[in-house]
Short mmCIF file of C-alpha atoms in Angstrom, two decimals:
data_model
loop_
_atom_site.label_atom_id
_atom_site.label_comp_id
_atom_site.label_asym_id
_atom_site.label_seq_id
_atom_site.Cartn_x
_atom_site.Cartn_y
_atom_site.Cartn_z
CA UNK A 1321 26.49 20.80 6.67
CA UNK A 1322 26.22 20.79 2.90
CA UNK A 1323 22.92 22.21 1.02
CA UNK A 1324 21.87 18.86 -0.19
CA UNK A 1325 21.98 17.04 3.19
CA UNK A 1326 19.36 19.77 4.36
CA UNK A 1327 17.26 19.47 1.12
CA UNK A 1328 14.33 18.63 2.72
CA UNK A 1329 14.05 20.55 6.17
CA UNK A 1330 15.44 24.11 3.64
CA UNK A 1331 12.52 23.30 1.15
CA UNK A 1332 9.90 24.32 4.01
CA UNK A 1333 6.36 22.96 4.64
CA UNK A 1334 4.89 25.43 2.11
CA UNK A 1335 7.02 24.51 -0.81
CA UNK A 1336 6.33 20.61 -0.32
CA UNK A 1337 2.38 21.32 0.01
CA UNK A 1338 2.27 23.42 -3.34
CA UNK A 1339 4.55 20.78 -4.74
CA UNK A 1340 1.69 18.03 -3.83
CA UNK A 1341 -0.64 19.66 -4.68
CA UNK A 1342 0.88 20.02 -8.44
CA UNK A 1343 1.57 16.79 -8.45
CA UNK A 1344 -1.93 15.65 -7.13
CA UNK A 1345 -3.61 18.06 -9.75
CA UNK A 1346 -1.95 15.96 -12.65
CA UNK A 1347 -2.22 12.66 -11.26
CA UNK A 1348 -6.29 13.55 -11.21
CA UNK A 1349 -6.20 14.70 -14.23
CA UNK A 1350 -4.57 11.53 -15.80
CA UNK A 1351 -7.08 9.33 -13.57
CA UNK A 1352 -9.88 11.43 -15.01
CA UNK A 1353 -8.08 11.30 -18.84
CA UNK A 1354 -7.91 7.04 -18.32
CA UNK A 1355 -11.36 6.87 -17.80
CA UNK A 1356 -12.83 9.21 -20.39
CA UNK A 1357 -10.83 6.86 -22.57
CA UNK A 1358 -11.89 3.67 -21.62
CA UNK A 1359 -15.68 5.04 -21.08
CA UNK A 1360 -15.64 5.58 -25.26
CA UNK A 1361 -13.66 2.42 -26.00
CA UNK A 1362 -14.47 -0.54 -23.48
CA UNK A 1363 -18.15 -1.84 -23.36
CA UNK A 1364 -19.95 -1.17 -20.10
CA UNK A 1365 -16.85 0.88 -18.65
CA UNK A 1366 -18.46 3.45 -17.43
CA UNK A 1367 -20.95 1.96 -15.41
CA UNK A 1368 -22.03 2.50 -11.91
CA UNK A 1369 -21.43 -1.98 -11.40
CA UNK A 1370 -17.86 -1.52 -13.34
CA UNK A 1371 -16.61 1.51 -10.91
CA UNK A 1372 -17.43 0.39 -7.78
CA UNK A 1373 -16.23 -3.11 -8.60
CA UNK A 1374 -12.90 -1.19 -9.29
CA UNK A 1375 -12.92 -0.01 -6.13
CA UNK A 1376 -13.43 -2.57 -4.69
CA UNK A 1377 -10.66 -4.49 -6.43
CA UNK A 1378 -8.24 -1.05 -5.57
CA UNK A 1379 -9.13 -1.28 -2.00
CA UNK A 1380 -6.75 -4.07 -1.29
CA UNK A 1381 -3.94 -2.15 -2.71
CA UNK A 1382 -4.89 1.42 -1.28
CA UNK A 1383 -5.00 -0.18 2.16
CA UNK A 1384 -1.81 -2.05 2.01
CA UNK A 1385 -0.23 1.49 -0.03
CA UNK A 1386 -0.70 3.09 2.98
CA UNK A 1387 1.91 1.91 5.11
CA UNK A 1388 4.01 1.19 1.89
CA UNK A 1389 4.05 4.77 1.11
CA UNK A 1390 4.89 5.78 4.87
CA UNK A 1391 7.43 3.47 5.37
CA UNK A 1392 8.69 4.63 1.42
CA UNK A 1393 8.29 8.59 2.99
CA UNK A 1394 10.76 7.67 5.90
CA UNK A 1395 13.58 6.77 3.87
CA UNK A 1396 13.10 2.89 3.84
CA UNK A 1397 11.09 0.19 2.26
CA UNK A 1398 8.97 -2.61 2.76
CA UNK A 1399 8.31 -5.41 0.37
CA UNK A 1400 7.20 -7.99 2.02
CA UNK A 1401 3.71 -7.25 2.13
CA UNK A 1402 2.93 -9.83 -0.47
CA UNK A 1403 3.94 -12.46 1.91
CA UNK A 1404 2.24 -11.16 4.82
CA UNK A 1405 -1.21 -11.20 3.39
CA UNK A 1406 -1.08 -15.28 2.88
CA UNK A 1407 0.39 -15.68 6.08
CA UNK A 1408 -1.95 -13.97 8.24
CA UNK A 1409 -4.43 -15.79 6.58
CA UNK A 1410 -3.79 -18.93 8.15
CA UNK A 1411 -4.68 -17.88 11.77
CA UNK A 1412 -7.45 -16.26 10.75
CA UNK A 1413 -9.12 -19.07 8.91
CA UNK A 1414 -7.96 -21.57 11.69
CA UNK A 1415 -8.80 -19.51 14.72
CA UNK A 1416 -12.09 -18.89 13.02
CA UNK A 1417 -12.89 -22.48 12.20
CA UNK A 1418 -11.44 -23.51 15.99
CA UNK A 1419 -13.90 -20.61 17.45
CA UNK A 1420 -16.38 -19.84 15.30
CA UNK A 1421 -15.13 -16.18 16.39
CA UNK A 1422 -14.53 -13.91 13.60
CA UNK A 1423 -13.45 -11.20 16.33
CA UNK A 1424 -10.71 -14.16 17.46
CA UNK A 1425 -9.80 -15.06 14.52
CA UNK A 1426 -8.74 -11.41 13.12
CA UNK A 1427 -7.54 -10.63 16.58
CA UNK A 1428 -4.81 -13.59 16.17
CA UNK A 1429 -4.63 -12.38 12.03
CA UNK A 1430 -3.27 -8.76 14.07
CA UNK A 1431 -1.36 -9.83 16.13
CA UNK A 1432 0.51 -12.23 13.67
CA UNK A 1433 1.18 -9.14 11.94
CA UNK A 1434 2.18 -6.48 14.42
CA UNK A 1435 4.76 -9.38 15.55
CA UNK A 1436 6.20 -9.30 11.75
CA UNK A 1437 6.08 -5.15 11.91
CA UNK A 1438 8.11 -5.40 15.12
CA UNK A 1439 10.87 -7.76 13.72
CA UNK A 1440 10.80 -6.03 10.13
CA UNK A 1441 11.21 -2.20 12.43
CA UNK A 1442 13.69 -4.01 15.03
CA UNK A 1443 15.94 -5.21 12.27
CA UNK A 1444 15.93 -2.42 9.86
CA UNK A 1445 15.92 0.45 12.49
CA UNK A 1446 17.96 -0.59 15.96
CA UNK A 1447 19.90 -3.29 14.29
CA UNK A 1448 20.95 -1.44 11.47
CA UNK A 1449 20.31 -3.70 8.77
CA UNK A 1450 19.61 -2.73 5.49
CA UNK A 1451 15.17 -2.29 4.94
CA UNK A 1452 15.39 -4.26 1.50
CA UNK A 1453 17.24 -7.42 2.65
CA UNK A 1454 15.36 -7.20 6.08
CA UNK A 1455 11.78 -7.09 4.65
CA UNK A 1456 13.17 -9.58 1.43
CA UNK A 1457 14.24 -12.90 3.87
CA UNK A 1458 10.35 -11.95 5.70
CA UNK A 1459 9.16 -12.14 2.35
CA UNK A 1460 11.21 -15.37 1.99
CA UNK A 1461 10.53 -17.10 5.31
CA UNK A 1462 6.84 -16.32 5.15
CA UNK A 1463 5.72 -17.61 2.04
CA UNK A 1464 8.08 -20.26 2.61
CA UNK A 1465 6.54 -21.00 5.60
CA UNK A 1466 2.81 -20.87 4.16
CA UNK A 1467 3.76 -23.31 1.03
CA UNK A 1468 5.39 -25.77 4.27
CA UNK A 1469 2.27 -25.68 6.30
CA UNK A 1470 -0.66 -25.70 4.13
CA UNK A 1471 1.36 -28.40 1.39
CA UNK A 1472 0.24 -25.94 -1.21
CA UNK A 1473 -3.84 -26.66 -0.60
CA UNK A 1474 -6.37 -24.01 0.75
CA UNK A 1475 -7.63 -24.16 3.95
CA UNK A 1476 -11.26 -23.75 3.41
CA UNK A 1477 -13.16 -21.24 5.72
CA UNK A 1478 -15.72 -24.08 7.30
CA UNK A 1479 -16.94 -21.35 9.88
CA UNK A 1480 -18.62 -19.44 6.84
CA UNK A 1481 -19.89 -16.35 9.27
CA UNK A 1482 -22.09 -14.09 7.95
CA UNK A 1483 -20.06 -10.97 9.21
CA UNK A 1484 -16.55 -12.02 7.75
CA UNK A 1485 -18.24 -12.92 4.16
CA UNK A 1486 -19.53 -9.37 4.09
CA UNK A 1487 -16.04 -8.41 3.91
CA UNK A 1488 -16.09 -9.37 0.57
CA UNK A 1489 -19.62 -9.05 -0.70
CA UNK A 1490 -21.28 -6.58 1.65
CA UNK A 1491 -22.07 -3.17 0.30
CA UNK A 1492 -22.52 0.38 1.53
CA UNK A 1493 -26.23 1.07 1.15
CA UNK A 1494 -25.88 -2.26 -1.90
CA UNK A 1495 -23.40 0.05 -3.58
CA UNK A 1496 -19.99 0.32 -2.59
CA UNK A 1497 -18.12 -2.34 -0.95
CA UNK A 1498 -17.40 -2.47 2.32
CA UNK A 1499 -13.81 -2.85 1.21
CA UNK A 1500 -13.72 0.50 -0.17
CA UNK A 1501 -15.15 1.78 2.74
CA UNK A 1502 -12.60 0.66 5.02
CA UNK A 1503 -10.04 1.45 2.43
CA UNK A 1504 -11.28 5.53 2.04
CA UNK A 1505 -11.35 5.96 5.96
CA UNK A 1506 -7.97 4.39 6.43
CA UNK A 1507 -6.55 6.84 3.61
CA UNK A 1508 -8.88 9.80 5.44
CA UNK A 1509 -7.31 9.11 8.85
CA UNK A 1510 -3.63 8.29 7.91
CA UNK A 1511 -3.50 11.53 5.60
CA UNK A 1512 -4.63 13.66 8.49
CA UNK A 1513 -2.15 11.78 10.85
CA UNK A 1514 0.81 12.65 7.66
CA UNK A 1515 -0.25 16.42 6.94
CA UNK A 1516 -1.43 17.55 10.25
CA UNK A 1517 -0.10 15.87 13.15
CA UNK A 1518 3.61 16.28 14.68
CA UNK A 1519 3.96 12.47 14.35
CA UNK A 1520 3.39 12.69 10.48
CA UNK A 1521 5.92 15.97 10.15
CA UNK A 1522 8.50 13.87 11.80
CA UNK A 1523 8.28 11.42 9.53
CA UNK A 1524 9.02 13.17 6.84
CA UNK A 1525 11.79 15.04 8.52
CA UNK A 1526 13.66 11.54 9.14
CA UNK A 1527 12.94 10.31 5.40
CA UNK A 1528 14.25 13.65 3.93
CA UNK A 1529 17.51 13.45 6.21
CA UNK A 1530 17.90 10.87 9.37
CA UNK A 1531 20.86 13.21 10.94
CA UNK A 1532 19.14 16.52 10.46
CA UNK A 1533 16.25 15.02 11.95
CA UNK A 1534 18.21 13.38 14.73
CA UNK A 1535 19.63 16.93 15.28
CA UNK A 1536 16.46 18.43 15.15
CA UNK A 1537 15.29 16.15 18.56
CA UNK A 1538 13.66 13.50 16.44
CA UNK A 1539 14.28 9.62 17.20
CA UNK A 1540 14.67 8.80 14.00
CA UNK A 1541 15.11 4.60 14.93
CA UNK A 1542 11.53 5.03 17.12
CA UNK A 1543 10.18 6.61 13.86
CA UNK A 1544 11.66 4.44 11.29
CA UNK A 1545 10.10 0.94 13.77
CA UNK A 1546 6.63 2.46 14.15
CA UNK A 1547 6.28 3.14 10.95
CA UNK A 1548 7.00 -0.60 9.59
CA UNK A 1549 4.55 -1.59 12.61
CA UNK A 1550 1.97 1.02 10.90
CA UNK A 1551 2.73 -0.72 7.49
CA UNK A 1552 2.51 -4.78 8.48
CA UNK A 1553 -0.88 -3.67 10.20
CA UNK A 1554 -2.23 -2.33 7.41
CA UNK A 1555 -0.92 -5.57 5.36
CA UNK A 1556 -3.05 -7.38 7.67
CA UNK A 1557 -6.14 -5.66 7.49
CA UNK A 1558 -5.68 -6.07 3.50
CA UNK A 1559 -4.94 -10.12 3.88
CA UNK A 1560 -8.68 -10.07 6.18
CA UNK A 1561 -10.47 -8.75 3.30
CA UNK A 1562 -8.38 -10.80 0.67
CA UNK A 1563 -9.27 -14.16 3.24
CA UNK A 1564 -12.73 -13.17 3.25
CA UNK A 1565 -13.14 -12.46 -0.80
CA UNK A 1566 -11.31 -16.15 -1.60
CA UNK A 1567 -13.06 -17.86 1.15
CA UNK A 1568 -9.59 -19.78 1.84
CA UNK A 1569 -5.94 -19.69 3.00
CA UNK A 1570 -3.83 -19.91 0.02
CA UNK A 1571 -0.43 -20.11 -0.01
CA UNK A 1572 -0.30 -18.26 -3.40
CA UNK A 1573 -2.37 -15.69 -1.86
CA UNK A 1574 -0.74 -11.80 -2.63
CA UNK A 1575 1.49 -13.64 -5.18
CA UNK A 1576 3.50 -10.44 -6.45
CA UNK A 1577 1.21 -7.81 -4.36
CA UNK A 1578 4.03 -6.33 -2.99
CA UNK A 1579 5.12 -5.14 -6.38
CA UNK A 1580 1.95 -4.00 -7.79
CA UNK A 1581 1.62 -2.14 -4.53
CA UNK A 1582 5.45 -0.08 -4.93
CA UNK A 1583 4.27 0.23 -8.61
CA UNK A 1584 1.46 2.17 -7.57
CA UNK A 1585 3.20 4.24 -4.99
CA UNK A 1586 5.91 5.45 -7.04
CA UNK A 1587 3.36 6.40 -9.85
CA UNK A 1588 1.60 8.15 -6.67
CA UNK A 1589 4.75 10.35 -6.46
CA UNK A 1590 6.15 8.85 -3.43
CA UNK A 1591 9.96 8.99 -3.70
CA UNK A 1592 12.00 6.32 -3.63
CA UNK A 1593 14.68 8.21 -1.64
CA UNK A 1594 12.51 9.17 1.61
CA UNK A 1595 10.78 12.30 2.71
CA UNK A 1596 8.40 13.71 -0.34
CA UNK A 1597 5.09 12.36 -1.13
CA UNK A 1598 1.55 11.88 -0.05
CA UNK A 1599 -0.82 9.39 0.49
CA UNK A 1600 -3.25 11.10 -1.56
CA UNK A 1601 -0.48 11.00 -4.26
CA UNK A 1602 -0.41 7.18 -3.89
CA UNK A 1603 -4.13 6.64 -3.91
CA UNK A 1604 -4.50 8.30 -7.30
CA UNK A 1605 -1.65 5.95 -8.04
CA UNK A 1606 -3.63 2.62 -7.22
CA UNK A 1607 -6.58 3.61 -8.83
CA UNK A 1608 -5.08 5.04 -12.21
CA UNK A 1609 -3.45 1.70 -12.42
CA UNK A 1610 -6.19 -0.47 -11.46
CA UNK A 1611 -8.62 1.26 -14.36
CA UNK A 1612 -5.75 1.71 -16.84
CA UNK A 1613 -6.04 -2.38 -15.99
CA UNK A 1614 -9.63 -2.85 -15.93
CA UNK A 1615 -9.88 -0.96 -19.21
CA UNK A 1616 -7.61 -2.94 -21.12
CA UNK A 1617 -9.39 -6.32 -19.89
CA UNK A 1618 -12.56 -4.45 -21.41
CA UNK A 1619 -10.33 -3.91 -24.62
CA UNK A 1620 -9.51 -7.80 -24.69
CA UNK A 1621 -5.92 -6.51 -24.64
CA UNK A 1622 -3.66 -9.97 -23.70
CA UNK A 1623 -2.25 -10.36 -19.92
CA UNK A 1624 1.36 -9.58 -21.28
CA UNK A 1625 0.83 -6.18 -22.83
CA UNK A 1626 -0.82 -5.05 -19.92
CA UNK A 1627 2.08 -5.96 -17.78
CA UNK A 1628 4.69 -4.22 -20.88
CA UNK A 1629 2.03 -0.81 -20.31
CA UNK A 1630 2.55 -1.24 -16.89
CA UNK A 1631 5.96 -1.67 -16.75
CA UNK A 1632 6.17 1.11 -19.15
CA UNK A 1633 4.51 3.81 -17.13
CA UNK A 1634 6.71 2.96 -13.72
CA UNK A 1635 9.75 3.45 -15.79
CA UNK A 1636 8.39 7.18 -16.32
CA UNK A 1637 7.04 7.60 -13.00
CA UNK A 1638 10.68 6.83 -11.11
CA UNK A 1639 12.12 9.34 -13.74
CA UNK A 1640 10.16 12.02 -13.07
CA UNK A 1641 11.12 11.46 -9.32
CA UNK A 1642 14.41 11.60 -9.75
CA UNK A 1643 14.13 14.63 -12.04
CA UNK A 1644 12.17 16.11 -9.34
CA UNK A 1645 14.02 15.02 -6.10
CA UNK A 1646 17.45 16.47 -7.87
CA UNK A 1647 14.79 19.85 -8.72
CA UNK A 1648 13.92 20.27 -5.15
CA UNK A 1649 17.64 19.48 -3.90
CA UNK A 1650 19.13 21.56 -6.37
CA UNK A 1651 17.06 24.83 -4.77
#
């Protein structure tokens, strides 16, 4: 068995936690650098209204990150996420309207989306099909689908109810929203589950080599489906709080999400070839991005550059990965 099939299991759960941890320390440290600058250059930056509105605005990305990072950490990838939030919308709004149930409706928003997690996890890890074309026709088929049944108009939430609006407008003690909230203990509990529980270690075991890990007593296609379950779950809980903050089923809801989410993750440090990264790594990620954007708005700074920046800084981010997946592989 060569060196560089065993690159992850040799490097040892004490090299990749100092390794995070680096990379953590800088990622703060640019967070912290992007908002000093924008705090002296934008108007009204770096106020208490402007940061938790960013959060707020992060939270549907750090949620949906999540499961993008730990499908990204077992050696695969999911990208239709995008997709998934308009289409879950549309039996949540329906159920809700049919009902007047908002525990109904986001019950039938769920289970819409464990059923995609279990067809995206079937496909890609007992059938053997490749994670990109697998979670690419999803993408496909389900805003395909959304466009068919809605003929490209919102379906207005007629049920209104006051618990499902506070999804979008509620705050923690009328400071930060409720979005956030749900975000920060989703990141709390799946970073535990990723650090500190055997589940989590196997997971990175199968994205840092499925055959070691399948030596090791791992079952590496149980792994690979759960964690694409874990993923279009979290998707779903993102497209309830998206539903809730447009008030509507759209079918151009999560438009390009999927991408802003990867962006995010591999600025994060989550590699694109399995088994290194963290989801504090990819949180830092979403929220550098989403005040680097913020603070450009504040600038005035036109739609286009801020994509070019954007663009810009993911080119950097996946070379530094490679640079330091070849690092770690090369001893």
């Amino acid at each position: 068995m060569s060196l560089a099939s065993t690159d992850t299991m040799k490097a040892g759960p004490s090299m990749l936690a100092r390794l995070f941890a680096r990379q953590e320390l800088a990622l703060l440290l640019c967070l912290i650098l992007v908002i000093a600058f924008f705090s002296f250059t934008a108007e009204n930056f770096f106020s208490v209204r402007n940061m938790t509105n960013v959060l707020g605005q992060a939270s549907l990305a750090l949620t949906a990150g999540i499961g993008c990072a730990i499908v990204f950490i077992s050696g695969e990838v999911d990208i239709s996420i995008g997709s998934l939030l308009a289409t879950i919308a549309l039996p949540l709004i329906i159920i809700m309207n049919d009902t007047n149930s908002l525990l109904l409706g986001v019950g039938g928003a769920l289970l819409f989306g464990l059923i995609i997690g279990v067809v995206n996890g079937y496909l890609t890890a007992y059938a053997g099909i490749n994670s990109l074309i697998v979670t690419l026709g999803t993408m496909f088929i389900m805003r395909g689908g959304v466009y068919l049944y809605t003929g490209q108009r919102a379906i207005p939430d007629d049920a209104a109810l006051d618990s499902f609006i506070a999804l979008s407008d509620g705050r923690l003690f009328n400071v930060v929203p409720y979005s956030a909230v749900i975000a920060i203990v989703l990141l709390v509990v799946f970073a535990y589950m990723m650090q500190h529980r055997p589940f989590g270690r196997q997971i990175y075991a199968v994205g840092g080599n499925p055959e070691v890990a399948r030596l090791a007593g791992y079952d590496v296609r149980r792994v690979k489906f759960i964690c694409f379950v874990i993923s279009a779950l979290l998707a779903t809980v993102a497209g309830i709080i998206l539903a809730a903050r447009v008030g509507s089923a759209q079918h151009t809801a999560g438009l390009n999400f999927e991408f802003q989410v990867v962006a995010a993750t591999v600025l994060g440090g989550v590699s694109l070839a399995g088994g290194i990264g963290s989801l504090t790594g990819m949180a830092l990620g979403v929220l550098i991005l989403q005040f680097l954007s913020n603070g450009l708005r504040g600038l005035g700074l036109p739609t286009e550059w801020q994509l070019v920046i954007t663009g810009m800084i993911i080119i950097a981010a996946v070379a530094f990965d490679e640079a330091k997946r070849r690092r770690i592989v090369g001893g």
